[in-house]
C-alpha cells in the first residue's frame, strides 16, 4: 500500500507560509508532527479573520480530530509551550492529552540555554549568527554533549528533576559567569517552575515514536510539519548561518522516530520571492526600494522576534538544490500576490563566481556568488480575489510557468493572500488541495 503521509517543508530560509498548507492537509490527517527545531519557528494561520501565531504547538491544533505530536527531534520549551496553550485555550481551542503529545525523549530548553544564546550572540558582535535567542543552539549542543542534557521524561520525576537542575545549573552558572560575566540564574526558582510545568505536561508525555510507527503501520495518515527552511539546515544549509537541527525531509525519520518510508509525499513551500532573518549570505537580497516594497506588502517581520526580514528576488538555483535534497513531489508557491505592482520581476536561475557560471549549487559559495537573473514583466492587478489559474493576469501566469520550468517540478498550489481560501489549485496531485479547483 502506498504511503499516504505528507511532509511539508520550507525550501528557502524559513517563513515560506507553511502554516497555511499544513492547516489544509491537517484536515485529512490523524497526526500532525513537528520533528525539528523548537520555539524558534513561527507559523501563522488566519482562520475566519483570526490570526493564530504558533511557535511550538503543531498547526493541527486548530483541527478538532487531529492529534498533534512534538517529536523527539524538537527542543521543547515548557514555559513557552504553556504560554501558547493558555493563549489557545483563551480563544476557545481545547488542548490536552487527547490532542497534544510530547515525545518523552525531546530535549528541554532551559533558562541557561537562552542566557547563553543571548550572551554568545552579543559577544560575537558583527560575527553573530542572528539567532532567535530562544536557546535553540545551546540546547542541541547539550543534547550532543549528553552529560548536561534534560529531557521531557525528566519532567515526570520532580525529585530527580530538581537534582538535575541543581547540578547542571551550577555548572552552567559557573560557565556563564566565567565566559560572559553573567549573573547566576536562580536555580531554586527554575526547579520550582519546571516541577509545576512537569505536573501540567505529565499526561502529555509519551513514547510518540512507538505511537507513530504503530499508526503508520495501520495506515493512519501522518503529516510531518517542518520548521525553518532547508537553507537553514544544520548540515545542508549556509553553515554557520543556520539553525541547529535537520529541517529537510531527511530529518523526519530521526526527528519523529519513524522509518524513512513514512515520509510520504513531500510538499515544498516556496515564497514567490526570498526572505531571510538573521545574518548570512543572501545573493538575491534587495537592500533597496524593491526590498522595502516586498517587506511592506508581504508584512515581512519575524513571527518570533518581530525583526524586519531581509527581502530579495526568488532564488530558484537555491530552491532547485533544496527540492532535490528532499525529493519534493510538488511545490506550493506562496505569496504571489505580494509581487503585484512591480514593473518587472526577476528570478535567479544560476550563480556566477569570479565571472564564471557555476555548474552545481553549493551552499558554501553563496558569500561570493553573483546571481544570474531572468527578468519577466510584472503585473499591476491585485491577486487576492483570484481562485483559478485562469483568473491570474497573463504576466503572473507566465511567472508560475517559469518557476515550474526552471525547477522541473510542478507547482501544486499558489497562495494569493493570507486567508485559508486564498489559494489556487494548479498542478497538485493531492486530493485535499485539488478540491480547491
Ligand atoms: P536559531 O534557530 O534561533 O539558532 O537561529 C539560527 C538562524 O536561523 C537565524 O538566522 C534565525 O533567524 C534563523 N531561524 C530560526 N528559526 C527560523 C524560522 O522559523 N524562520 C526563519 N528563520 C529562522
Short mmCIF file of C-alpha atoms and ligand atoms in Angstrom, two decimals:
data_model
loop_
_atom_site.label_atom_id
_atom_site.label_comp_id
_atom_site.label_asym_id
_atom_site.label_seq_id
_atom_site.Cartn_x
_atom_site.Cartn_y
_atom_site.Cartn_z
CA UNK A 1 0.00 0.00 0.00
CA UNK A 2 1.37 3.41 -0.96
CA UNK A 3 2.24 5.65 1.97
CA UNK A 4 -0.46 8.30 2.39
CA UNK A 5 1.61 10.56 4.61
CA UNK A 6 2.75 14.08 3.86
CA UNK A 7 5.80 16.08 4.78
CA UNK A 8 5.62 19.84 4.40
CA UNK A 9 8.91 21.72 4.42
CA UNK A 10 10.24 25.15 3.53
CA UNK A 11 12.68 25.28 0.61
CA UNK A 12 14.23 28.68 1.39
CA UNK A 13 15.31 30.39 4.63
CA UNK A 14 12.07 29.82 6.53
CA UNK A 15 8.84 31.80 6.77
CA UNK A 16 7.54 30.45 3.47
CA UNK A 17 3.97 30.21 4.71
CA UNK A 18 3.99 26.52 5.62
CA UNK A 19 1.24 27.03 8.21
CA UNK A 20 -1.49 27.50 5.64
CA UNK A 21 -0.70 24.33 3.68
CA UNK A 22 -0.18 22.34 6.87
CA UNK A 23 -3.53 23.57 8.11
CA UNK A 24 -5.27 22.34 4.96
CA UNK A 25 -3.57 18.95 4.98
CA UNK A 26 -4.16 18.58 8.72
CA UNK A 27 -7.86 18.26 8.00
CA UNK A 28 -7.21 14.91 6.32
CA UNK A 29 -4.53 13.69 8.75
CA UNK A 30 -4.83 11.85 12.03
CA UNK A 31 -1.47 13.11 13.32
CA UNK A 32 0.44 16.34 12.78
CA UNK A 33 4.04 16.02 13.89
CA UNK A 34 6.85 18.52 14.48
CA UNK A 35 10.23 16.82 14.06
CA UNK A 36 12.83 19.63 14.22
CA UNK A 37 13.57 22.99 15.79
CA UNK A 38 11.66 24.47 18.66
CA UNK A 39 10.13 27.79 19.64
CA UNK A 40 12.33 29.49 17.01
CA UNK A 41 9.68 28.53 14.45
CA UNK A 42 6.73 30.79 13.81
CA UNK A 43 3.75 29.56 11.86
CA UNK A 44 0.89 31.92 11.22
CA UNK A 45 -2.56 30.75 10.23
CA UNK A 46 -5.50 33.02 9.57
CA UNK A 47 -8.88 31.42 10.27
CA UNK A 48 -12.06 33.43 9.88
CA UNK A 49 -10.12 36.67 10.16
CA UNK A 50 -8.47 35.46 13.41
CA UNK A 51 -4.69 35.27 13.29
CA UNK A 52 -3.03 32.40 15.17
CA UNK A 53 0.74 32.54 15.63
CA UNK A 54 2.15 29.18 16.72
CA UNK A 55 5.74 28.51 17.71
CA UNK A 56 5.95 25.10 19.36
CA UNK A 57 2.49 23.64 19.07
CA UNK A 58 1.85 21.90 15.72
CA UNK A 59 -0.57 23.66 13.36
CA UNK A 60 -3.05 20.77 13.53
CA UNK A 61 -4.15 22.02 16.96
CA UNK A 62 -6.86 24.09 15.24
CA UNK A 63 -8.43 20.91 13.81
CA UNK A 64 -10.63 19.07 16.30
CA UNK A 65 -9.89 15.50 15.15
CA UNK A 66 -6.12 15.80 14.88
CA UNK A 67 -3.55 14.51 17.37
CA UNK A 68 -0.54 16.82 17.48
CA UNK A 69 2.89 15.46 18.29
CA UNK A 70 6.07 17.20 19.37
CA UNK A 71 8.68 14.71 18.23
CA UNK A 72 11.98 13.70 19.81
CA UNK A 73 13.90 15.89 17.34
CA UNK A 74 12.28 19.03 18.71
CA UNK A 75 13.74 21.04 21.57
CA UNK A 76 10.79 21.59 23.86
CA UNK A 77 10.47 24.79 25.85
CA UNK A 78 7.92 24.15 28.65
CA UNK A 79 7.18 27.78 29.68
CA UNK A 80 6.76 28.88 26.05
CA UNK A 81 4.55 25.87 25.27
CA UNK A 82 2.38 26.58 28.32
CA UNK A 83 2.02 30.22 27.32
CA UNK A 84 0.95 29.16 23.84
CA UNK A 85 -1.54 26.63 25.20
CA UNK A 86 -3.01 29.22 27.57
CA UNK A 87 -3.46 31.65 24.67
CA UNK A 88 -5.12 28.96 22.53
CA UNK A 89 -7.46 27.96 25.35
CA UNK A 90 -8.41 31.60 25.91
CA UNK A 91 -9.56 31.67 22.28
CA UNK A 92 -11.67 28.56 22.65
CA UNK A 93 -9.22 25.95 21.30
CA UNK A 94 -9.14 22.90 23.55
CA UNK A 95 -5.67 21.48 24.26
CA UNK A 96 -4.99 18.36 26.33
CA UNK A 97 -3.51 14.84 26.16
CA UNK A 98 -6.23 13.85 23.70
CA UNK A 99 -4.83 16.22 21.05
CA UNK A 100 -1.26 17.08 22.11
CA UNK A 101 1.56 14.64 22.88
CA UNK A 102 5.21 15.33 23.64
CA UNK A 103 7.98 12.83 23.00
CA UNK A 104 9.49 11.67 26.25
CA UNK A 105 12.94 11.94 24.62
CA UNK A 106 12.55 15.51 23.36
CA UNK A 107 15.16 17.72 24.99
CA UNK A 108 14.15 20.62 27.20
CA UNK A 109 15.19 24.19 26.60
CA UNK A 110 16.33 25.56 29.97
CA UNK A 111 16.79 29.20 31.04
CA UNK A 112 20.58 28.80 30.82
CA UNK A 113 20.25 27.93 27.13
CA UNK A 114 18.54 31.24 26.47
CA UNK A 115 21.06 33.11 28.60
CA UNK A 116 23.93 31.52 26.69
CA UNK A 117 22.30 32.14 23.31
CA UNK A 118 21.88 35.86 24.03
CA UNK A 119 25.30 36.33 25.68
CA UNK A 120 27.16 34.42 22.99
CA UNK A 121 25.50 36.43 20.23
CA UNK A 122 26.38 39.66 21.97
CA UNK A 123 29.98 38.57 22.40
CA UNK A 124 30.23 37.67 18.71
CA UNK A 125 29.38 41.26 17.70
CA UNK A 126 29.37 41.62 13.91
CA UNK A 127 30.10 37.91 13.52
CA UNK A 128 26.85 36.93 15.25
CA UNK A 129 24.55 34.32 13.71
CA UNK A 130 21.46 36.42 14.31
CA UNK A 131 19.64 33.69 16.22
CA UNK A 132 16.12 33.99 17.58
CA UNK A 133 17.64 33.96 21.13
CA UNK A 134 15.33 31.06 22.03
CA UNK A 135 18.20 28.93 23.32
CA UNK A 136 17.94 26.52 20.39
CA UNK A 137 21.65 26.07 19.57
CA UNK A 138 22.81 25.68 23.21
CA UNK A 139 20.05 23.12 23.86
CA UNK A 140 21.04 20.98 20.87
CA UNK A 141 24.67 21.37 21.96
CA UNK A 142 23.75 19.87 25.36
CA UNK A 143 21.84 17.10 23.61
CA UNK A 144 25.06 16.18 21.80
CA UNK A 145 27.14 16.61 24.98
CA UNK A 146 24.71 14.29 26.89
CA UNK A 147 26.01 14.87 30.43
CA UNK A 148 24.26 18.27 30.71
CA UNK A 149 21.00 17.39 28.96
CA UNK A 150 17.48 17.31 30.38
CA UNK A 151 14.66 15.56 28.52
CA UNK A 152 10.88 15.69 28.67
CA UNK A 153 10.82 12.35 30.55
CA UNK A 154 12.71 14.08 33.38
CA UNK A 155 9.58 16.18 33.99
CA UNK A 156 7.89 13.02 35.26
CA UNK A 157 10.04 12.74 38.38
CA UNK A 158 10.07 16.02 40.32
CA UNK A 159 12.77 14.99 42.83
CA UNK A 160 15.19 13.76 40.15
CA UNK A 161 14.42 16.80 38.03
CA UNK A 162 15.22 19.18 40.90
CA UNK A 163 18.51 17.39 41.48
CA UNK A 164 19.44 17.63 37.78
CA UNK A 165 18.54 21.30 37.65
CA UNK A 166 20.74 21.98 40.70
CA UNK A 167 23.81 20.10 39.43
CA UNK A 168 23.62 21.08 35.79
CA UNK A 169 22.50 24.60 36.68
CA UNK A 170 25.51 25.15 38.94
CA UNK A 171 27.84 24.17 36.14
CA UNK A 172 26.02 26.49 33.76
CA UNK A 173 26.14 29.38 36.22
CA UNK A 174 29.90 28.92 36.58
CA UNK A 175 30.37 28.85 32.81
CA UNK A 176 28.11 31.81 32.15
CA UNK A 177 29.90 33.90 34.79
CA UNK A 178 33.36 32.92 33.53
CA UNK A 179 32.64 33.41 29.83
CA UNK A 180 30.26 36.35 29.85
CA UNK A 181 30.33 37.80 33.36
CA UNK A 182 26.66 36.83 33.70
CA UNK A 183 24.69 36.97 36.95
CA UNK A 184 23.84 33.50 38.31
CA UNK A 185 20.41 32.10 37.49
CA UNK A 186 18.13 31.35 40.44
CA UNK A 187 18.17 27.55 40.36
CA UNK A 188 15.57 27.08 43.10
CA UNK A 189 13.10 29.22 41.19
CA UNK A 190 13.82 27.27 37.98
CA UNK A 191 13.39 23.92 39.75
CA UNK A 192 10.07 25.06 41.17
CA UNK A 193 8.83 26.42 37.84
CA UNK A 194 9.79 23.26 35.92
CA UNK A 195 8.31 20.96 38.58
CA UNK A 196 4.99 22.81 38.29
CA UNK A 197 5.12 22.66 34.49
CA UNK A 198 6.08 19.00 34.73
CA UNK A 199 2.83 18.22 36.55
CA UNK A 200 0.87 20.01 33.83
CA UNK A 201 2.66 18.29 30.95
CA UNK A 202 2.96 14.81 32.52
CA UNK A 203 -0.22 13.41 30.93
CA UNK A 204 1.02 14.51 27.51
CA UNK A 205 4.49 12.94 27.69
CA UNK A 206 4.58 9.69 25.74
CA UNK A 207 6.54 7.28 23.57
CA UNK A 208 5.49 9.19 20.48
CA UNK A 209 7.85 7.30 18.14
CA UNK A 210 6.23 4.00 19.07
CA UNK A 211 2.78 5.50 18.68
CA UNK A 212 3.57 6.94 15.25
CA UNK A 213 5.15 3.72 13.97
CA UNK A 214 2.04 1.84 15.00
CA UNK A 215 -0.25 4.43 13.44
CA UNK A 216 1.81 4.38 10.25
CA UNK A 217 1.68 0.58 10.05
CA UNK A 218 -2.10 0.78 10.48
CA UNK A 219 -2.32 3.20 7.53
CA UNK A 220 -3.35 6.22 9.58
CA UNK A 221 -2.27 9.38 7.85
CA UNK A 222 0.57 11.38 9.38
CA UNK A 223 1.57 14.88 8.41
CA UNK A 224 5.12 15.95 9.25
CA UNK A 225 5.40 19.68 9.72
CA UNK A 226 8.83 21.14 9.02
CA UNK A 227 10.19 24.15 10.84
CA UNK A 228 12.50 26.85 9.48
CA UNK A 229 13.66 26.34 5.86
CA UNK A 230 16.01 23.95 4.09
CA UNK A 231 18.72 26.58 3.58
CA UNK A 232 18.91 26.81 7.39
CA UNK A 233 19.56 23.07 7.76
CA UNK A 234 22.49 22.31 10.08
CA UNK A 235 24.18 20.05 7.50
CA UNK A 236 22.97 21.25 4.13
CA UNK A 237 22.36 24.97 4.67
CA UNK A 238 24.54 28.07 4.65
CA UNK A 239 26.64 26.97 7.63
CA UNK A 240 27.40 28.51 10.13
CA UNK A 241 24.44 30.84 9.50
CA UNK A 242 21.93 28.06 10.02
CA UNK A 243 19.80 26.65 12.79
CA UNK A 244 20.88 23.59 14.82
CA UNK A 245 18.63 20.81 13.53
CA UNK A 246 17.86 18.74 10.43
CA UNK A 247 14.97 20.62 8.92
CA UNK A 248 14.72 18.97 5.48
CA UNK A 249 12.60 15.89 4.83
CA UNK A 250 15.77 13.91 5.60
CA UNK A 251 15.28 14.94 9.26
CA UNK A 252 11.81 13.36 9.54
CA UNK A 253 12.74 9.74 10.36
CA UNK A 254 15.31 10.66 13.02
CA UNK A 255 13.29 13.54 14.47
CA UNK A 256 9.99 11.66 14.73
CA UNK A 257 11.12 8.06 15.27
CA UNK A 258 9.61 6.65 12.10
CA UNK A 259 11.14 4.71 9.20
CA UNK A 260 12.25 6.67 6.09
CA UNK A 261 9.36 5.16 4.14
CA UNK A 262 6.95 7.09 6.37
CA UNK A 263 7.99 10.47 4.96
CA UNK A 264 5.35 10.19 2.23
CA UNK A 265 4.67 12.87 -0.32
CA UNK A 266 6.90 15.90 0.19
CA UNK A 267 5.34 19.28 -0.46
CA UNK A 268 7.92 22.08 -0.60
CA UNK A 269 6.89 25.61 0.20
CA UNK A 270 8.46 28.40 -1.84
CA UNK A 271 7.73 32.06 -1.46
CA UNK A 272 7.39 33.92 -4.77
CA UNK A 273 10.42 35.93 -3.60
CA UNK A 274 13.06 35.28 -0.93
CA UNK A 275 13.40 36.40 2.68
CA UNK A 276 15.96 35.75 5.34
CA UNK A 277 16.17 36.72 9.01
CA UNK A 278 19.47 36.90 10.79
CA UNK A 279 22.95 37.01 9.31
CA UNK A 280 24.48 35.09 6.43
CA UNK A 281 24.85 35.26 2.67
CA UNK A 282 21.84 36.06 0.51
CA UNK A 283 22.83 36.60 -3.14
CA UNK A 284 19.47 37.92 -4.38
CA UNK A 285 18.93 40.34 -1.48
CA UNK A 286 17.46 43.70 -2.48
CA UNK A 287 18.58 46.15 0.17
CA UNK A 288 16.76 48.92 -1.67
CA UNK A 289 13.32 50.23 -2.67
CA UNK A 290 12.28 46.87 -4.15
CA UNK A 291 13.20 45.08 -0.92
CA UNK A 292 11.26 47.64 1.11
CA UNK A 293 8.25 47.29 -1.20
CA UNK A 294 8.22 43.50 -0.75
CA UNK A 295 8.68 43.82 3.03
CA UNK A 296 5.71 46.19 3.35
CA UNK A 297 3.35 44.24 1.11
CA UNK A 298 4.38 40.86 2.47
CA UNK A 299 4.37 42.03 6.11
CA UNK A 300 7.84 40.56 6.33
CA UNK A 301 8.55 40.89 10.03
CA UNK A 302 9.53 37.87 12.16
CA UNK A 303 6.66 35.99 13.86
CA UNK A 304 9.01 35.00 16.67
CA UNK A 305 11.25 38.05 17.06
CA UNK A 306 9.44 40.86 15.19
CA UNK A 307 12.68 41.59 13.31
CA UNK A 308 12.30 43.04 9.78
CA UNK A 309 13.18 40.29 7.31
CA UNK A 310 15.74 40.80 4.57
CA UNK A 311 13.94 40.59 1.21
CA UNK A 312 15.03 39.81 -2.35
CA UNK A 313 14.21 38.09 -5.63
CA UNK A 314 13.27 34.44 -5.92
CA UNK A 315 16.41 32.30 -5.97
CA UNK A 316 15.47 29.17 -7.90
CA UNK A 317 19.08 28.00 -8.14
CA UNK A 318 18.98 27.51 -4.37
CA UNK A 319 15.44 26.09 -4.43
CA UNK A 320 16.32 23.51 -7.06
CA UNK A 321 19.05 22.28 -4.71
CA UNK A 322 16.78 22.07 -1.66
CA UNK A 323 13.96 20.49 -3.69
CA UNK A 324 16.38 17.78 -4.87
CA UNK A 325 17.64 17.23 -1.33
CA UNK A 326 14.17 16.33 -0.05
CA UNK A 327 12.88 14.88 -3.33
CA UNK A 328 10.00 17.31 -3.37
CA UNK A 329 6.98 15.98 -5.28
CA UNK A 330 5.27 19.32 -5.71
CA UNK A 331 5.85 22.91 -4.80
CA UNK A 332 3.41 25.29 -3.12
CA UNK A 333 4.15 28.77 -4.38
CA UNK A 334 3.22 31.20 -1.62
CA UNK A 335 2.57 34.93 -1.52
CA UNK A 336 2.42 35.52 -5.27
CA UNK A 337 0.11 38.49 -4.59
CA UNK A 338 2.94 40.36 -2.85
CA UNK A 339 4.79 40.89 -6.14
CA UNK A 340 1.84 42.78 -7.68
CA UNK A 341 2.57 46.37 -8.69
CA UNK A 342 6.21 45.82 -9.68
CA UNK A 343 7.10 46.82 -13.27
CA UNK A 344 9.32 43.81 -13.68
CA UNK A 345 10.12 40.75 -11.60
CA UNK A 346 13.28 38.68 -11.51
CA UNK A 347 14.13 35.04 -10.96
CA UNK A 348 17.65 33.90 -10.15
CA UNK A 349 18.48 30.90 -12.32
CA UNK A 350 22.19 30.45 -11.52
CA UNK A 351 25.28 31.98 -9.93
CA UNK A 352 28.46 33.45 -11.27
CA UNK A 353 31.62 33.15 -9.21
CA UNK A 354 34.69 35.09 -10.32
CA UNK A 355 32.95 35.81 -13.62
CA UNK A 356 32.19 32.15 -14.40
CA UNK A 357 28.83 30.40 -14.24
CA UNK A 358 28.63 27.78 -11.52
CA UNK A 359 27.50 24.35 -12.65
CA UNK A 360 26.28 22.78 -9.43
CA UNK A 361 24.76 24.59 -6.47
CA UNK A 362 26.98 24.61 -3.41
CA UNK A 363 25.87 26.41 -0.22
CA UNK A 364 29.45 27.29 0.65
CA UNK A 365 29.62 29.52 -2.45
CA UNK A 366 26.86 31.88 -1.50
CA UNK A 367 29.11 34.50 0.09
CA UNK A 368 30.91 35.11 -3.21
CA UNK A 369 28.14 34.28 -5.68
CA UNK A 370 26.59 36.80 -8.05
CA UNK A 371 23.10 35.92 -9.16
CA UNK A 372 22.23 35.37 -12.81
CA UNK A 373 18.71 36.67 -13.41
CA UNK A 374 15.90 36.10 -15.80
CA UNK A 375 13.71 39.23 -15.96
CA UNK A 376 9.98 38.96 -16.58
CA UNK A 377 7.20 41.50 -16.93
CA UNK A 378 5.37 42.37 -13.70
CA UNK A 379 1.61 42.79 -13.20
CA UNK A 380 -0.50 45.55 -11.74
CA UNK A 381 -3.62 43.70 -10.65
CA UNK A 382 -4.20 42.57 -7.07
CA UNK A 383 -4.50 38.76 -6.94
CA UNK A 384 -6.39 38.36 -3.66
CA UNK A 385 -9.68 37.52 -5.39
CA UNK A 386 -8.24 35.05 -7.95
CA UNK A 387 -9.42 31.48 -7.33
CA UNK A 388 -8.31 29.71 -10.51
CA UNK A 389 -5.15 29.81 -12.58
CA UNK A 390 -7.15 31.41 -15.40
CA UNK A 391 -8.09 34.31 -13.09
CA UNK A 392 -4.45 35.35 -12.82
CA UNK A 393 -3.11 38.08 -15.11
CA UNK A 394 -1.01 36.83 -18.06
CA UNK A 395 2.28 38.01 -16.52
CA UNK A 396 1.59 36.22 -13.21
CA UNK A 397 0.75 33.02 -15.09
CA UNK A 398 4.00 33.32 -17.03
CA UNK A 399 5.88 33.74 -13.74
CA UNK A 400 4.38 30.50 -12.40
CA UNK A 401 5.14 28.70 -15.69
CA UNK A 402 8.77 29.77 -15.45
CA UNK A 403 9.01 28.56 -11.84
CA UNK A 404 7.82 25.12 -12.94
CA UNK A 405 10.09 25.01 -15.97
CA UNK A 406 13.22 26.11 -14.08
CA UNK A 407 12.57 23.82 -11.11
CA UNK A 408 11.46 20.89 -13.20
CA UNK A 409 8.75 20.23 -10.61
CA UNK A 410 5.03 21.02 -10.63
CA UNK A 411 3.58 23.98 -8.79
CA UNK A 412 0.72 22.31 -6.94
CA UNK A 413 -0.96 25.32 -5.36
CA UNK A 414 -0.49 29.07 -5.48
CA UNK A 415 -1.05 31.36 -2.49
CA UNK A 416 -2.63 34.74 -3.23
CA UNK A 417 -3.37 36.03 0.29
CA UNK A 418 -3.32 35.09 3.97
CA UNK A 419 -6.82 33.61 4.29
CA UNK A 420 -7.43 29.86 4.09
CA UNK A 421 -9.42 30.21 0.86
CA UNK A 422 -6.89 32.49 -0.87
CA UNK A 423 -5.21 29.54 -2.55
CA UNK A 424 -5.39 28.40 -6.18
CA UNK A 425 -5.15 24.70 -7.00
CA UNK A 426 -2.89 24.29 -10.02
CA UNK A 427 -1.00 21.07 -10.76
CA UNK A 428 -1.41 19.42 -7.38
CA UNK A 429 -1.87 15.69 -7.10
CA UNK A 430 -3.05 15.93 -3.52
CA UNK A 431 -6.83 15.48 -3.50
CA UNK A 432 -7.25 17.68 -0.42
CA UNK A 433 -5.51 20.54 -2.20
CA UNK A 434 -7.10 19.79 -5.57
CA UNK A 435 -10.54 20.25 -4.00
CA UNK A 436 -9.89 23.94 -4.37
CA UNK A 437 -10.02 23.64 -8.11
P1 LIG B 1 18.27 29.81 15.89
O1 LIG B 1 17.48 28.73 15.27
O2 LIG B 1 17.48 30.66 16.86
O3 LIG B 1 19.56 29.32 16.48
O4 LIG B 1 18.70 30.83 14.74
C1 LIG B 1 19.62 30.47 13.71
C2 LIG B 1 19.24 31.11 12.38
O5 LIG B 1 18.02 30.53 11.93
C3 LIG B 1 18.98 32.62 12.46
O6 LIG B 1 19.38 33.21 11.24
C4 LIG B 1 17.48 32.71 12.61
O7 LIG B 1 16.97 33.93 12.16
C5 LIG B 1 17.06 31.56 11.71
N1 LIG B 1 15.73 30.98 12.06
C6 LIG B 1 15.47 30.13 13.05
N2 LIG B 1 14.17 29.78 13.03
C7 LIG B 1 13.62 30.41 11.98
C8 LIG B 1 12.31 30.42 11.41
O8 LIG B 1 11.39 29.74 11.85
N3 LIG B 1 12.15 31.21 10.32
C9 LIG B 1 13.16 31.93 9.77
N4 LIG B 1 14.39 31.94 10.26
C10 LIG B 1 14.63 31.19 11.35
#
